[in-house]
mmCIF file of C-alpha atoms and ligand atoms in Angstrom:
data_model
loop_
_atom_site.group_PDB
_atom_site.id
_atom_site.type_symbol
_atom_site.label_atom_id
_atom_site.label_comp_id
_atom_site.label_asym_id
_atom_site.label_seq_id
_atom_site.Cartn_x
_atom_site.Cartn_y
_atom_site.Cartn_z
ATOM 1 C CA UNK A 1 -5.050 -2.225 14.512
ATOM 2 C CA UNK A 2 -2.769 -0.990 12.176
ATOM 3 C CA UNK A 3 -1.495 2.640 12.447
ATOM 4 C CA UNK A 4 -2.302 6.006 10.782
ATOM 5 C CA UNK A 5 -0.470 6.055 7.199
ATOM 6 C CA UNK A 6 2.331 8.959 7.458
ATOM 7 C CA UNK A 7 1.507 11.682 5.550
ATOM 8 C CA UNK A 8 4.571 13.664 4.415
ATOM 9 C CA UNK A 9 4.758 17.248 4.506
ATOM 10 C CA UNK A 10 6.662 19.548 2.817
ATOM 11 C CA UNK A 11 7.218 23.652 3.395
ATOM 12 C CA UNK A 12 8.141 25.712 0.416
ATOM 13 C CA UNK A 13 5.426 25.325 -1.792
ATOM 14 C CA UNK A 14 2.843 23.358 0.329
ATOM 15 C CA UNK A 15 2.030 26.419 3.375
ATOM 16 C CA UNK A 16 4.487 28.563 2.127
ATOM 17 C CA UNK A 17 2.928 30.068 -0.891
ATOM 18 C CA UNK A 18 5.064 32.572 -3.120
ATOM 19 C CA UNK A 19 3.636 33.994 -6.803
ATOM 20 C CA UNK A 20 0.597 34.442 -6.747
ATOM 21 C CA UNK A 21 -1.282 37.661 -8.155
ATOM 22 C CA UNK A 22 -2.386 40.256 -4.889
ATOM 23 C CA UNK A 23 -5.644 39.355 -5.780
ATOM 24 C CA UNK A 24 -5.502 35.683 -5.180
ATOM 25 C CA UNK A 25 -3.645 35.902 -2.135
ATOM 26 C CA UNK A 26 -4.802 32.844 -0.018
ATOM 27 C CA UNK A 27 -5.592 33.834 4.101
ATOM 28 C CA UNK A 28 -2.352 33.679 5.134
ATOM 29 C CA UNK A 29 0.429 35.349 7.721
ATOM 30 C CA UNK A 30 3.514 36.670 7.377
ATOM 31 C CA UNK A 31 6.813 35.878 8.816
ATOM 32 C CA UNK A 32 10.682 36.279 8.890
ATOM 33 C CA UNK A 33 12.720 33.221 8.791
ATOM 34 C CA UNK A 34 16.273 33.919 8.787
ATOM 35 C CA UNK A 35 15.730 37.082 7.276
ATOM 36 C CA UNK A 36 13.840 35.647 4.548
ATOM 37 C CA UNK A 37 9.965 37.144 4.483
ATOM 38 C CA UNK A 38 7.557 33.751 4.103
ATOM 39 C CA UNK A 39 3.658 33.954 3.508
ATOM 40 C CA UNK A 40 2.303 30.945 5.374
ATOM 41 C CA UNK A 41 -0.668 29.561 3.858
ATOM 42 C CA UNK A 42 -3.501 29.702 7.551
ATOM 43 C CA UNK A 43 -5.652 27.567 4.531
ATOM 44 C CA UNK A 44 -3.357 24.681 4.053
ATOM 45 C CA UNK A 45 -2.464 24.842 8.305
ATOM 46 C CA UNK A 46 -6.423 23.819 9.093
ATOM 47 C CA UNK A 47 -6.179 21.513 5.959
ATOM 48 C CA UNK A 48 -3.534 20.085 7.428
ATOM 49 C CA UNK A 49 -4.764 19.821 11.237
ATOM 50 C CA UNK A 50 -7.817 17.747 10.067
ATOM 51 C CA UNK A 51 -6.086 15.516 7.953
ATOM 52 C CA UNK A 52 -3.893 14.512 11.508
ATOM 53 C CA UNK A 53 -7.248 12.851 12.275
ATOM 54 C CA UNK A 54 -6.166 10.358 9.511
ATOM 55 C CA UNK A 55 -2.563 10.662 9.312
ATOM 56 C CA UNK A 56 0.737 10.481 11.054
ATOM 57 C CA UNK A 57 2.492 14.197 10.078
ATOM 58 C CA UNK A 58 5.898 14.316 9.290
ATOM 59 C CA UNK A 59 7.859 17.577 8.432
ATOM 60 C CA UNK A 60 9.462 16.817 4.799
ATOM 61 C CA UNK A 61 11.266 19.796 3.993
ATOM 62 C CA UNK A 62 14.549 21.496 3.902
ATOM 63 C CA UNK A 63 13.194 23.617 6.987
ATOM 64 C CA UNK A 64 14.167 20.683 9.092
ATOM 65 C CA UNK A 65 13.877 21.416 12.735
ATOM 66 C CA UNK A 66 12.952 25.561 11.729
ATOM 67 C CA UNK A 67 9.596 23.782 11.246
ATOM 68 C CA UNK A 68 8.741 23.496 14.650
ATOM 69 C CA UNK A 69 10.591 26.806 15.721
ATOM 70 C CA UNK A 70 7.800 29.095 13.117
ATOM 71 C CA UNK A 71 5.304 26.898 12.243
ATOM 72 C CA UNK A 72 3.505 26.116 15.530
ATOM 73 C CA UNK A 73 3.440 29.922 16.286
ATOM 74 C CA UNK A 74 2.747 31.562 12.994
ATOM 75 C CA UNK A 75 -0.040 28.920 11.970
ATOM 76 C CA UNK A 76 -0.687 26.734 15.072
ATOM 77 C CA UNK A 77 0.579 23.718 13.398
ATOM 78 C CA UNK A 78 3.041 21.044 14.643
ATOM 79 C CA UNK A 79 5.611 20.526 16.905
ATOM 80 C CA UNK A 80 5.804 17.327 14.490
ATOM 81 C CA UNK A 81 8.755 14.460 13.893
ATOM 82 C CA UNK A 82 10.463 16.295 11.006
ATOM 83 C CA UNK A 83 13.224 14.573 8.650
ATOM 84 C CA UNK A 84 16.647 15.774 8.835
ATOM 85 C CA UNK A 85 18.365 15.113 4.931
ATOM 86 C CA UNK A 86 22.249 15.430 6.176
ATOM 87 C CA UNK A 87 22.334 12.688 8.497
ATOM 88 C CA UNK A 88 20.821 10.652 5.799
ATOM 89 C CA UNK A 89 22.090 11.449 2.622
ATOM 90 C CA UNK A 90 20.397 10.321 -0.666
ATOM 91 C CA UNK A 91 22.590 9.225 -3.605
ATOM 92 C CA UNK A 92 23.155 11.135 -6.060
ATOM 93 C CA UNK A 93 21.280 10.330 -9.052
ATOM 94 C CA UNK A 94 18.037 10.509 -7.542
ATOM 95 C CA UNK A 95 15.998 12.910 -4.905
ATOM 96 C CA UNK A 96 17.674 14.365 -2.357
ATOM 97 C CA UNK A 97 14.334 13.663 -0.170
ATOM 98 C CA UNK A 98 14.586 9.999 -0.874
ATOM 99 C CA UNK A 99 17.103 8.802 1.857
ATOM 100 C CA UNK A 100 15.859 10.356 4.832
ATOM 101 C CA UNK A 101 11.869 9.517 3.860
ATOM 102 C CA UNK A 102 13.124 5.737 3.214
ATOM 103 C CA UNK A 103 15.274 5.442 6.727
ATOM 104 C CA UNK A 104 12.067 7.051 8.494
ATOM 105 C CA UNK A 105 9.343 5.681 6.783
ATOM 106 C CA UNK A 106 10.547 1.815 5.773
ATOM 107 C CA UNK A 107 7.342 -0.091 4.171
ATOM 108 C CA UNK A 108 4.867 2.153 6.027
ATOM 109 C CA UNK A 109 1.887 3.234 3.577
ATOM 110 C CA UNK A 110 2.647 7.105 3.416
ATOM 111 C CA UNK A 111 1.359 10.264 1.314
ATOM 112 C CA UNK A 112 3.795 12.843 0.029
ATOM 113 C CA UNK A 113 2.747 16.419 -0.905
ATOM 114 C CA UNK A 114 5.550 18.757 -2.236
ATOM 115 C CA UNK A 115 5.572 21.079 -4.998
ATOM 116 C CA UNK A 116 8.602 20.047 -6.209
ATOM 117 C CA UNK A 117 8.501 16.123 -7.390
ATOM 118 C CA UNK A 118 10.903 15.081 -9.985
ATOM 119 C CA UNK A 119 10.833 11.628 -12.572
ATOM 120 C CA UNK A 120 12.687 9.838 -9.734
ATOM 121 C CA UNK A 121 9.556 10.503 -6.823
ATOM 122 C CA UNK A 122 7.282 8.811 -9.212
ATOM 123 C CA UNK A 123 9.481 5.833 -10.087
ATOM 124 C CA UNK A 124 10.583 5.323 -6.190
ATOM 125 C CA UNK A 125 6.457 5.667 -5.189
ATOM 126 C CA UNK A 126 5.725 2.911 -8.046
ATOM 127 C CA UNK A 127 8.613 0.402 -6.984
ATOM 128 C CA UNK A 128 7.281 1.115 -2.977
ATOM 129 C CA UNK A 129 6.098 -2.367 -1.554
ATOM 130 C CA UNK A 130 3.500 -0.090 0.575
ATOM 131 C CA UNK A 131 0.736 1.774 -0.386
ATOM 132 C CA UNK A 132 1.753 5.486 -1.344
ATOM 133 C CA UNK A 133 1.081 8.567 -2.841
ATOM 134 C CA UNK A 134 2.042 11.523 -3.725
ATOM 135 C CA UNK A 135 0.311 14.856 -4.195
ATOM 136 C CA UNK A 136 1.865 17.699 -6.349
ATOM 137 C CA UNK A 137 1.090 21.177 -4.954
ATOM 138 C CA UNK A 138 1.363 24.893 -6.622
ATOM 139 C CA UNK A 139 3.719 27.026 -5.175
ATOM 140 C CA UNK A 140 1.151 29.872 -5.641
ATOM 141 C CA UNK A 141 -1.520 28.409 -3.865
ATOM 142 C CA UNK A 142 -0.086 25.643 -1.819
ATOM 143 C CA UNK A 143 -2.487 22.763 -0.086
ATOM 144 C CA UNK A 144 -5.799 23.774 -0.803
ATOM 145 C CA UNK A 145 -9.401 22.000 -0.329
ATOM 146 C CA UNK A 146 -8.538 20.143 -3.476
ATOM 147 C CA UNK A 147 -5.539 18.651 -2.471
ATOM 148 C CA UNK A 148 -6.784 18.123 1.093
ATOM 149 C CA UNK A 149 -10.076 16.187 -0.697
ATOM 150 C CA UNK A 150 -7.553 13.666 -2.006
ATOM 151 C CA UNK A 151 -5.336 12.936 0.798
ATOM 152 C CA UNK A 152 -8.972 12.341 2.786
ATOM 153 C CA UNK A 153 -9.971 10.463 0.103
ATOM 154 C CA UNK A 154 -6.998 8.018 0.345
ATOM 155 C CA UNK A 155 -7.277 8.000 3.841
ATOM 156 C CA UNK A 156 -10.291 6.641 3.996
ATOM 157 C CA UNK A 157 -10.495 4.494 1.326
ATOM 158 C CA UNK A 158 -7.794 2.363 3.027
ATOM 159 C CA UNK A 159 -4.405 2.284 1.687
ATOM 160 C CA UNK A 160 -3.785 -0.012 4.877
ATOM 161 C CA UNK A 161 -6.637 -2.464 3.063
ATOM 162 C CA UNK A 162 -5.795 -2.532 -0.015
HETATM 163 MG MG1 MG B 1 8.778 22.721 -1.769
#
């Protein structure tokens, strides 16, 4: 049996939502991360707890190990693996994500959602020998039902398979 694609996730953007108008506010909490106020998305947390049913969560985000400091208390989500970008530096014509996803992921199908993909994601997902994907989020909303149907979707329909 093969194993659970990994499903990359990253912070800013994806459960920490920032410009959106009061009135579309999604459920969310409030918290202080060095100093910094973040709204944190409780939506995109119980997306993201049921899609652990089908994938292998990484952290993916410059929060690095703060992930599992705020994350599992504010939202009830994680402690999870989480990449750390310094000790694996990407070159410098390209993502700065790139290097540490490559050293953790190596030709493991994975899913990617970020709000923040460049050119460079999309021509490093297409030249990927394993199945992959990556989902774009918006920074006012972050991982909603929409995004969540598509990473199930994938799931299921057997990226391992294909
Ligand atoms: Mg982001």
């Amino acid at each position: 049996m093969p194993g659970k694609p990994l499903l990359l996730v990253d912070i800013d953007g994806v459960i920490s939502v920032w410009g959106f108008a009061l009135d579309e506010r999604p459920p969310g909490v409030w918290t202080l991360v060095d100093g910094i106020g973040h709204y944190l998305s409780t939506t995109a947390a119980e997306h993201l707890r049921a899609l652990s049913a089908h994938y292998e969560l990484v952290w993916c985000s410059g929060w690095e190990e703060k992930a599992n400091d705020e994350l599992p208390r504010a939202v009830g989500l994680g402690p999870l693996p989480y990449l750390s970008f310094d000790r694996v530096p990407t070159p410098g014509n390209t993502h700065w994500k790139l290097g540490a996803i490559d050293h953790h992921a190596g030709d493991r199908p994975l899913a990617w959602i970020d709000d923040a993909f460049t050119p460079a994601c999309h021509a490093w997902a297409r030249e990927r020998r394993a199945p992959t994907l990556l989902v774009p989020t918006l920074p006012a909303q972050g991982l909603t039902a929409v995004e969540a149907a598509v990473l199930t979707d994938w799931a299921r329909g057997g990226p391992l398979a294909a």
